[in-house]
PDB file of C-alpha atoms in Angstrom:
ATOM      1  CA  MET A   1      -2.198  -7.681   3.262  1.00  0.00           C
ATOM      2  CA  THR A   2       1.569  -7.000   3.126  1.00  0.00           C
ATOM      3  CA  TYR A   3       2.443  -7.869   6.719  1.00  0.00           C
ATOM      4  CA  GLY A   4       1.024 -11.354   6.167  1.00  0.00           C
ATOM      5  CA  MET A   5      -1.685 -11.210   8.809  1.00  0.00           C
ATOM      6  CA  GLU A   6      -3.368 -14.550   9.596  1.00  0.00           C
ATOM      7  CA  LEU A   7      -0.662 -16.614   7.908  1.00  0.00           C
ATOM      8  CA  VAL A   8       0.249 -17.571  11.480  1.00  0.00           C
ATOM      9  CA  ASP A   9      -1.038 -16.781  14.977  1.00  0.00           C
ATOM     10  CA  ASP A  10      -0.471 -13.018  15.004  1.00  0.00           C
ATOM     11  CA  LYS A  11      -0.649 -12.861  18.800  1.00  0.00           C
ATOM     12  CA  SER A  12       2.327 -15.188  19.220  1.00  0.00           C
ATOM     13  CA  ASP A  13       5.872 -13.834  19.561  1.00  0.00           C
ATOM     14  CA  ASP A  14       7.389 -17.183  18.534  1.00  0.00           C
ATOM     15  CA  PRO A  15      10.389 -16.315  16.288  1.00  0.00           C
ATOM     16  CA  GLY A  16       9.739 -19.432  14.214  1.00  0.00           C
ATOM     17  CA  LEU A  17       6.224 -18.244  13.364  1.00  0.00           C
ATOM     18  CA  ARG A  18       7.536 -14.775  12.545  1.00  0.00           C
ATOM     19  CA  GLU A  19      10.136 -16.303  10.241  1.00  0.00           C
ATOM     20  CA  TYR A  20       7.439 -18.368   8.515  1.00  0.00           C
ATOM     21  CA  ARG A  21       5.200 -15.325   8.049  1.00  0.00           C
ATOM     22  CA  GLU A  22       7.976 -13.189   6.613  1.00  0.00           C
ATOM     23  CA  ALA A  23       9.032 -15.975   4.258  1.00  0.00           C
ATOM     24  CA  HIS A  24       5.524 -16.657   2.909  1.00  0.00           C
ATOM     25  CA  ALA A  25       3.932 -13.192   2.821  1.00  0.00           C
ATOM     26  CA  TRP A  26       4.160 -11.755  -0.685  1.00  0.00           C
ATOM     27  CA  PRO A  27       7.339  -9.654  -0.036  1.00  0.00           C
ATOM     28  CA  GLY A  28       9.260 -12.782   0.893  1.00  0.00           C
ATOM     29  CA  ARG A  29       7.882 -14.696  -2.055  1.00  0.00           C
ATOM     30  CA  LEU A  30       8.611 -11.783  -4.421  1.00  0.00           C
ATOM     31  CA  ALA A  31      12.212 -11.807  -3.231  1.00  0.00           C
ATOM     32  CA  ALA A  32      12.383 -15.482  -4.201  1.00  0.00           C
ATOM     33  CA  VAL A  33      10.841 -14.767  -7.614  1.00  0.00           C
ATOM     34  CA  LEU A  34      13.370 -11.985  -8.274  1.00  0.00           C
ATOM     35  CA  ASP A  35      16.293 -13.878  -6.675  1.00  0.00           C
ATOM     36  CA  ALA A  36      16.875 -11.069  -4.175  1.00  0.00           C
ATOM     37  CA  GLU A  37      19.432 -11.487  -1.411  1.00  0.00           C
ATOM     38  CA  GLU A  38      17.408  -9.795   1.347  1.00  0.00           C
ATOM     39  CA  THR A  39      13.829  -8.809   2.123  1.00  0.00           C
ATOM     40  CA  ILE A  40      12.690  -6.069   4.491  1.00  0.00           C
ATOM     41  CA  ASN A  41       8.960  -6.226   5.191  1.00  0.00           C
ATOM     42  CA  ASP A  42       8.201  -2.978   7.017  1.00  0.00           C
ATOM     43  CA  ALA A  43       4.410  -3.347   7.047  1.00  0.00           C
ATOM     44  CA  VAL A  44       2.310  -3.391  10.206  1.00  0.00           C
ATOM     45  CA  ILE A  45      -1.201  -4.624  10.884  1.00  0.00           C
ATOM     46  CA  SER A  46      -3.816  -1.998   9.904  1.00  0.00           C
ATOM     47  CA  GLY A  47      -1.115   0.321   8.596  1.00  0.00           C
ATOM     48  CA  SER A  48      -2.132   3.632   7.005  1.00  0.00           C
ATOM     49  CA  ASN A  49      -0.827   5.496   3.980  1.00  0.00           C
ATOM     50  CA  ASP A  50       0.291   8.197   6.416  1.00  0.00           C
ATOM     51  CA  ARG A  51       2.656   5.646   7.915  1.00  0.00           C
ATOM     52  CA  ILE A  52       3.766   4.319   4.522  1.00  0.00           C
ATOM     53  CA  LEU A  53       4.874   7.764   3.372  1.00  0.00           C
ATOM     54  CA  ARG A  54       6.563   8.634   6.683  1.00  0.00           C
ATOM     55  CA  THR A  55       8.444   5.385   7.240  1.00  0.00           C
ATOM     56  CA  THR A  56       9.506   4.828   3.634  1.00  0.00           C
ATOM     57  CA  ILE A  57      11.124   8.257   3.373  1.00  0.00           C
ATOM     58  CA  ARG A  58      12.645   7.879   6.842  1.00  0.00           C
ATOM     59  CA  TRP A  59      14.106   4.449   6.055  1.00  0.00           C
ATOM     60  CA  LEU A  60      15.570   5.575   2.753  1.00  0.00           C
ATOM     61  CA  THR A  61      17.152   8.726   4.179  1.00  0.00           C
ATOM     62  CA  GLU A  62      18.768   6.675   6.958  1.00  0.00           C
ATOM     63  CA  HIS A  63      19.961   3.702   4.908  1.00  0.00           C
ATOM     64  CA  ARG A  64      20.700   4.931   1.397  1.00  0.00           C
ATOM     65  CA  ARG A  65      23.566   7.295   2.176  1.00  0.00           C
ATOM     66  CA  ASP A  66      26.087   4.496   2.647  1.00  0.00           C
ATOM     67  CA  ARG A  67      24.890   2.213  -0.159  1.00  0.00           C
ATOM     68  CA  PRO A  68      23.311   4.189  -2.997  1.00  0.00           C
ATOM     69  CA  ASP A  69      23.784   1.477  -5.631  1.00  0.00           C
ATOM     70  CA  ASP A  70      22.882  -1.675  -3.731  1.00  0.00           C
ATOM     71  CA  GLY A  71      20.153  -2.858  -6.092  1.00  0.00           C
ATOM     72  CA  LEU A  72      17.286  -1.805  -3.836  1.00  0.00           C
ATOM     73  CA  LEU A  73      13.706  -2.184  -5.093  1.00  0.00           C
ATOM     74  CA  VAL A  74      10.864  -0.561  -3.126  1.00  0.00           C
ATOM     75  CA  VAL A  75       7.380  -2.088  -3.495  1.00  0.00           C
ATOM     76  CA  ILE A  76       4.453  -0.279  -1.878  1.00  0.00           C
ATOM     77  CA  GLY A  77       0.983  -1.714  -1.345  1.00  0.00           C
ATOM     78  CA  TRP A  78      -1.099   1.409  -0.685  1.00  0.00           C
ATOM     79  CA  SER A  79      -3.574   0.911   2.157  1.00  0.00           C
ATOM     80  CA  GLY A  80      -7.162   2.081   2.578  1.00  0.00           C
ATOM     81  CA  ALA A  81      -7.377   5.825   1.929  1.00  0.00           C
ATOM     82  CA  MET A  82      -9.554   6.442   5.002  1.00  0.00           C
ATOM     83  CA  ARG A  83      -6.946   5.092   7.421  1.00  0.00           C
ATOM     84  CA  ARG A  84      -4.919   7.583   9.457  1.00  0.00           C
ATOM     85  CA  GLU A  85      -1.889   7.784  11.716  1.00  0.00           C
ATOM     86  CA  PHE A  86      -1.761   9.933  14.850  1.00  0.00           C
ATOM     87  CA  TYR A  87       0.948  10.560  17.422  1.00  0.00           C
ATOM     88  CA  VAL A  88      -0.593   9.899  20.838  1.00  0.00           C
ATOM     89  CA  ASP A  89       0.976   9.095  24.206  1.00  0.00           C
ATOM     90  CA  GLY A  90       4.546   9.058  22.917  1.00  0.00           C
ATOM     91  CA  GLY A  91       4.046   6.915  19.822  1.00  0.00           C
ATOM     92  CA  TYR A  92       2.381   6.566  16.447  1.00  0.00           C
ATOM     93  CA  HIS A  93      -0.938   4.717  16.286  1.00  0.00           C
ATOM     94  CA  GLN A  94      -2.777   3.452  13.208  1.00  0.00           C
ATOM     95  CA  LEU A  95      -6.455   4.405  13.120  1.00  0.00           C
ATOM     96  CA  ILE A  96      -9.305   2.998  11.037  1.00  0.00           C
ATOM     97  CA  PRO A  97     -12.295   5.349  11.411  1.00  0.00           C
ATOM     98  CA  TYR A  98     -14.882   2.550  11.502  1.00  0.00           C
ATOM     99  CA  GLN A  99     -13.115   0.287  13.994  1.00  0.00           C
ATOM    100  CA  ARG A 100     -12.539   0.576  17.751  1.00  0.00           C
ATOM    101  CA  HIS A 101      -8.976   1.073  18.969  1.00  0.00           C
ATOM    102  CA  PRO A 102      -7.507  -0.656  22.053  1.00  0.00           C
ATOM    103  CA  HIS A 103      -5.821   2.541  23.277  1.00  0.00           C
ATOM    104  CA  PRO A 104      -8.568   4.561  25.025  1.00  0.00           C
ATOM    105  CA  ASP A 105      -7.242   7.974  23.969  1.00  0.00           C
ATOM    106  CA  VAL A 106      -6.782   6.894  20.365  1.00  0.00           C
ATOM    107  CA  ASP A 107     -10.256   5.371  20.404  1.00  0.00           C
ATOM    108  CA  ARG A 108     -11.680   8.669  21.640  1.00  0.00           C
ATOM    109  CA  LEU A 109      -9.737  10.529  18.961  1.00  0.00           C
ATOM    110  CA  GLY A 110     -11.057   8.088  16.363  1.00  0.00           C
ATOM    111  CA  ARG A 111     -14.663   8.778  17.342  1.00  0.00           C
ATOM    112  CA  LEU A 112     -14.090  12.538  17.127  1.00  0.00           C
ATOM    113  CA  TYR A 113     -12.267  12.222  13.818  1.00  0.00           C
ATOM    114  CA  ARG A 114     -15.029  10.044  12.379  1.00  0.00           C
ATOM    115  CA  ASP A 115     -17.788  12.380  13.535  1.00  0.00           C
ATOM    116  CA  LEU A 116     -16.144  15.720  12.724  1.00  0.00           C
ATOM    117  CA  ALA A 117     -13.306  15.456  10.211  1.00  0.00           C
ATOM    118  CA  TRP A 118     -13.406  12.297   8.103  1.00  0.00           C
ATOM    119  CA  HIS A 119     -14.587  12.710   4.516  1.00  0.00           C
ATOM    120  CA  GLU A 120     -14.081  10.670   1.348  1.00  0.00           C
ATOM    121  CA  SER A 121     -12.960  13.774  -0.567  1.00  0.00           C
ATOM    122  CA  GLU A 122     -10.137  14.420   1.903  1.00  0.00           C
ATOM    123  CA  SER A 123      -9.165  10.732   1.983  1.00  0.00           C
ATOM    124  CA  GLY A 124      -8.879  10.456  -1.782  1.00  0.00           C
ATOM    125  CA  ASP A 125      -7.094  13.792  -2.126  1.00  0.00           C
ATOM    126  CA  ARG A 126      -4.616  12.723   0.549  1.00  0.00           C
ATOM    127  CA  LEU A 127      -3.978   9.435  -1.274  1.00  0.00           C
ATOM    128  CA  ALA A 128      -3.173  11.272  -4.505  1.00  0.00           C
ATOM    129  CA  THR A 129      -0.874  13.676  -2.658  1.00  0.00           C
ATOM    130  CA  GLN A 130       0.903  10.854  -0.810  1.00  0.00           C
ATOM    131  CA  ALA A 131       1.412   8.768  -3.941  1.00  0.00           C
ATOM    132  CA  LEU A 132       2.725  11.661  -6.014  1.00  0.00           C
ATOM    133  CA  SER A 133       4.971  12.801  -3.148  1.00  0.00           C
ATOM    134  CA  LEU A 134       6.531   9.366  -2.688  1.00  0.00           C
ATOM    135  CA  GLN A 135       6.840   8.882  -6.450  1.00  0.00           C
ATOM    136  CA  ALA A 136       8.705  12.206  -6.712  1.00  0.00           C
ATOM    137  CA  PHE A 137      11.002  11.314  -3.792  1.00  0.00           C
ATOM    138  CA  LEU A 138      11.862   7.918  -5.264  1.00  0.00           C
ATOM    139  CA  ARG A 139      12.500   9.330  -8.726  1.00  0.00           C
ATOM    140  CA  THR A 140      14.657  12.150  -7.325  1.00  0.00           C
ATOM    141  CA  HIS A 141      16.858   9.587  -5.591  1.00  0.00           C
ATOM    142  CA  ARG A 142      16.571   7.193  -8.551  1.00  0.00           C
ATOM    143  CA  VAL A 143      15.245   4.345  -6.412  1.00  0.00           C
ATOM    144  CA  PRO A 144      13.456   1.618  -8.440  1.00  0.00           C
ATOM    145  CA  TYR A 145       9.917   1.096  -7.187  1.00  0.00           C
ATOM    146  CA  LEU A 146       6.479  -0.356  -7.849  1.00  0.00           C
ATOM    147  CA  PHE A 147       3.134   0.719  -6.370  1.00  0.00           C
ATOM    148  CA  PHE A 148      -0.130  -1.206  -6.161  1.00  0.00           C
ATOM    149  CA  ASP A 149      -3.432  -1.006  -4.278  1.00  0.00           C
ATOM    150  CA  ALA A 150      -3.685  -3.472  -1.406  1.00  0.00           C
ATOM    151  CA  ILE A 151      -7.267  -3.190  -0.161  1.00  0.00           C
ATOM    152  CA  GLU A 152      -9.340  -1.340  -2.738  1.00  0.00           C
ATOM    153  CA  SER A 153      -8.683   0.122  -6.153  1.00  0.00           C
ATOM    154  CA  SER A 154      -7.514   3.697  -6.414  1.00  0.00           C
ATOM    155  CA  PHE A 155     -10.215   3.856  -9.096  1.00  0.00           C
ATOM    156  CA  ASP A 156     -12.798   3.923  -6.300  1.00  0.00           C
ATOM    157  CA  SER A 157     -10.857   5.939  -3.696  1.00  0.00           C
ATOM    158  CA  LEU A 158      -9.969   8.753  -6.089  1.00  0.00           C
ATOM    159  CA  GLY A 159     -13.274   8.578  -7.934  1.00  0.00           C
ATOM    160  CA  ARG A 160     -15.291   9.102  -4.746  1.00  0.00           C
ATOM    161  CA  ALA A 161     -13.112  12.136  -4.033  1.00  0.00           C
ATOM    162  CA  GLY A 162     -14.061  13.703  -7.359  1.00  0.00           C
ATOM    163  CA  LEU A 163     -10.578  13.260  -8.838  1.00  0.00           C
ATOM    164  CA  ALA A 164     -11.541  11.127 -11.830  1.00  0.00           C
ATOM    165  CA  GLY A 165     -10.904  14.063 -14.148  1.00  0.00           C
ATOM    166  CA  SER A 166      -8.030  15.578 -12.212  1.00  0.00           C
ATOM    167  CA  GLY A 167      -4.926  16.561 -14.136  1.00  0.00           C
ATOM    168  CA  CYS A 168      -2.701  15.494 -11.234  1.00  0.00           C
ATOM    169  CA  LEU A 169      -3.324  11.872 -12.208  1.00  0.00           C
ATOM    170  CA  ASP A 170      -1.529  12.477 -15.500  1.00  0.00           C
ATOM    171  CA  ASP A 171       1.734  12.615 -13.531  1.00  0.00           C
ATOM    172  CA  ILE A 172       1.379   9.064 -12.199  1.00  0.00           C
ATOM    173  CA  ASP A 173       3.795   6.621 -13.821  1.00  0.00           C
ATOM    174  CA  LEU A 174       1.396   3.907 -14.987  1.00  0.00           C
ATOM    175  CA  ALA A 175       4.173   1.376 -15.568  1.00  0.00           C
ATOM    176  CA  ARG A 176       5.190   1.667 -11.914  1.00  0.00           C
ATOM    177  CA  TRP A 177       1.664   1.369 -10.449  1.00  0.00           C
ATOM    178  CA  TYR A 178       0.381  -2.147 -11.052  1.00  0.00           C
ATOM    179  CA  ARG A 179      -3.165  -2.078 -12.498  1.00  0.00           C
ATOM    180  CA  PHE A 180      -3.615   1.585 -11.613  1.00  0.00           C
ATOM    181  CA  GLY A 181      -7.162   2.824 -12.058  1.00  0.00           C
ATOM    182  CA  GLU A 182      -8.705  -0.581 -12.742  1.00  0.00           C
ATOM    183  CA  PRO A 183     -11.990  -0.945 -10.811  1.00  0.00           C
ATOM    184  CA  ASP A 184     -11.036  -4.459  -9.644  1.00  0.00           C
ATOM    185  CA  GLY A 185      -7.265  -4.114  -9.698  1.00  0.00           C
ATOM    186  CA  SER A 186      -6.372  -4.199  -6.005  1.00  0.00           C
ATOM    187  CA  MET A 187      -4.615  -7.141  -4.377  1.00  0.00           C
ATOM    188  CA  ALA A 188      -7.806  -7.990  -2.469  1.00  0.00           C
ATOM    189  CA  ASP A 189      -9.959  -7.829  -5.611  1.00  0.00           C
ATOM    190  CA  VAL A 190      -7.596  -9.875  -7.772  1.00  0.00           C
ATOM    191  CA  LEU A 191      -7.104 -12.607  -5.180  1.00  0.00           C
ATOM    192  CA  ARG A 192     -10.809 -12.702  -4.371  1.00  0.00           C
ATOM    193  CA  ALA A 193     -11.504 -13.432  -8.054  1.00  0.00           C
ATOM    194  CA  SER A 194      -8.631 -15.905  -8.425  1.00  0.00           C
ATOM    195  CA  GLY A 195     -10.096 -18.647  -6.248  1.00  0.00           C
ATOM    196  CA  THR A 196      -7.130 -18.685  -3.869  1.00  0.00           C
ATOM    197  CA  ALA A 197      -7.760 -19.378  -0.191  1.00  0.00           C
ATOM    198  CA  TRP A 198      -8.294 -16.848   2.596  1.00  0.00           C
ATOM    199  CA  ASN A 199      -7.549 -17.066   6.308  1.00  0.00           C
ATOM    200  CA  GLY A 200     -10.335 -15.021   7.845  1.00  0.00           C
ATOM    201  CA  ARG A 201     -10.089 -11.614   6.169  1.00  0.00           C
ATOM    202  CA  HIS A 202      -6.617 -11.994   4.651  1.00  0.00           C
ATOM    203  CA  PRO A 203      -4.996 -14.109   1.912  1.00  0.00           C
ATOM    204  CA  ALA A 204      -3.679 -17.549   2.701  1.00  0.00           C
ATOM    205  CA  ARG A 205      -0.284 -18.777   1.558  1.00  0.00           C
ATOM    206  CA  ASP A 206      -1.373 -19.537  -2.027  1.00  0.00           C
ATOM    207  CA  GLY A 207      -2.766 -16.016  -2.444  1.00  0.00           C
ATOM    208  CA  HIS A 208       0.515 -14.440  -1.379  1.00  0.00           C
ATOM    209  CA  GLU A 209       2.363 -16.757  -3.771  1.00  0.00           C
ATOM    210  CA  LEU A 210       0.120 -15.800  -6.692  1.00  0.00           C
ATOM    211  CA  TRP A 211       0.434 -12.083  -5.959  1.00  0.00           C
ATOM    212  CA  ALA A 212       4.228 -12.297  -5.779  1.00  0.00           C
ATOM    213  CA  HIS A 213       4.328 -13.940  -9.213  1.00  0.00           C
ATOM    214  CA  LYS A 214       2.013 -11.290 -10.691  1.00  0.00           C
ATOM    215  CA  LEU A 215       4.162  -8.475  -9.331  1.00  0.00           C
ATOM    216  CA  GLY A 216       7.355 -10.229 -10.393  1.00  0.00           C
ATOM    217  CA  ALA A 217       6.096 -10.680 -13.941  1.00  0.00           C
ATOM    218  CA  HIS A 218       5.134  -6.994 -14.129  1.00  0.00           C
ATOM    219  CA  ILE A 219       8.506  -5.895 -12.758  1.00  0.00           C
ATOM    220  CA  MET A 220      10.435  -7.981 -15.280  1.00  0.00           C
ATOM    221  CA  ARG A 221       8.193  -7.098 -18.228  1.00  0.00           C
ATOM    222  CA  HIS A 222       8.630  -3.360 -17.639  1.00  0.00           C
ATOM    223  CA  GLY A 223      12.268  -3.501 -16.515  1.00  0.00           C
ATOM    224  CA  LEU A 224      11.448  -1.826 -13.213  1.00  0.00           C
ATOM    225  CA  ILE A 225      14.581  -2.990 -11.420  1.00  0.00           C
ATOM    226  CA  GLN A 226      16.518  -0.427 -13.448  1.00  0.00           C
ATOM    227  CA  ARG A 227      17.013   2.925 -11.735  1.00  0.00           C
ATOM    228  CA  PRO A 228      14.471   5.466 -13.005  1.00  0.00           C
ATOM    229  CA  ASP A 229      15.385   8.861 -14.418  1.00  0.00           C
ATOM    230  CA  ALA A 230      15.269  11.690 -11.900  1.00  0.00           C
ATOM    231  CA  GLY A 231      12.802  13.680 -13.999  1.00  0.00           C
ATOM    232  CA  PRO A 232       9.034  13.323 -14.398  1.00  0.00           C
ATOM    233  CA  PRO A 233       7.632  10.112 -15.911  1.00  0.00           C
ATOM    234  CA  THR A 234       7.718   9.906 -19.681  1.00  0.00           C
ATOM    235  CA  PRO A 235       4.253  10.016 -21.315  1.00  0.00           C
ATOM    236  CA  THR A 236       3.295   6.688 -22.859  1.00  0.00           C
ATOM    237  CA  ALA A 237       0.801   5.409 -25.382  1.00  0.00           C
ATOM    238  CA  VAL A 238      -1.344   4.106 -22.519  1.00  0.00           C
ATOM    239  CA  ARG A 239      -1.646   7.522 -20.917  1.00  0.00           C
ATOM    240  CA  GLU A 240      -5.378   7.713 -21.692  1.00  0.00           C
ATOM    241  CA  ARG A 241      -6.992   8.407 -18.355  1.00  0.00           C
ATOM    242  CA  PRO A 242      -8.325   5.068 -17.026  1.00  0.00           C
ATOM    243  CA  PHE A 243     -11.296   6.736 -15.344  1.00  0.00           C
ATOM    244  CA  ALA A 244     -12.762   8.087 -18.573  1.00  0.00           C
ATOM    245  CA  ALA A 245     -14.873   5.043 -19.387  1.00  0.00           C
ATOM    246  CA  ARG A 246     -16.658   4.697 -16.038  1.00  0.00           C
ATOM    247  CA  ARG A 247     -18.159   7.155 -13.585  1.00  0.00           C
ATOM    248  CA  ARG A 248     -19.666   4.912 -10.896  1.00  0.00           C
ATOM    249  CA  PHE A 249     -17.494   4.084  -7.917  1.00  0.00           C
ATOM    250  CA  ARG A 250     -17.923   1.482  -5.223  1.00  0.00           C
ATOM    251  CA  ALA A 251     -18.654   2.673  -1.710  1.00  0.00           C
ATOM    252  CA  ALA A 252     -15.842   2.403   0.814  1.00  0.00           C
ATOM    253  CA  ASN A 253     -15.704  -0.980   2.516  1.00  0.00           C
ATOM    254  CA  ARG A 254     -16.401   0.267   6.027  1.00  0.00           C
ATOM    255  CA  ASP A 255     -16.596  -3.222   7.497  1.00  0.00           C
ATOM    256  CA  PHE A 256     -13.227  -4.169   5.971  1.00  0.00           C
ATOM    257  CA  LEU A 257     -14.486  -7.628   5.082  1.00  0.00           C
ATOM    258  CA  TYR A 258     -12.002  -8.186   2.294  1.00  0.00           C
ATOM    259  CA  PRO A 259     -13.096 -11.653   1.031  1.00  0.00           C
TER     260      PRO A 259
END
């Protein structure tokens, strides 16, 4: 959804196709909307929130020391809560519990994880912990940021985990999480309802363009390019918990058929 899968032939290593994908996936289009000088799209196909947390903190700790005031904006599209990352055979591998994996050892691990350890409560709890951890890191270092849900709404992921009434959600900065808690607020949900085209299971070029404009409008309306205070988010008039009005949550999309 962020990488830009299916905008081009993903199996090709043609640099021209890679350049096209990076230019027309929503990060590249958002850079154009915001008149940014450079875009770094660090997403991978089937990436997990485990990877998002690890690589975002790693990138910032390695690159921000020499340029702390370079106008950086971090935008995170949180992935499916059930996805995991494991270190196997000398490298990190992204794992979706209900899909086969080409690496035989990771595939075997996936079957064991699915049968013995995977649970929606743990997945949702981990998502809340990851989001609050990254939010705290970004605020501590005063890095402007915006979160959103890429595949399914946090409304469903956290609700299935029994966190609809959790006090930890009060610490989430609603202005910096686009459409947080809305039952149909994810990128996939919004684009599915918009009538934009899809290539297989992922948005086509017009969907990425629309999403970039929606994010850009939200960023400008809330002034999110400004560096945030290092302290906790300031309570706002919209702090009423978005889960209060609804207690039914959609089942996890185990087939990952986004459209």
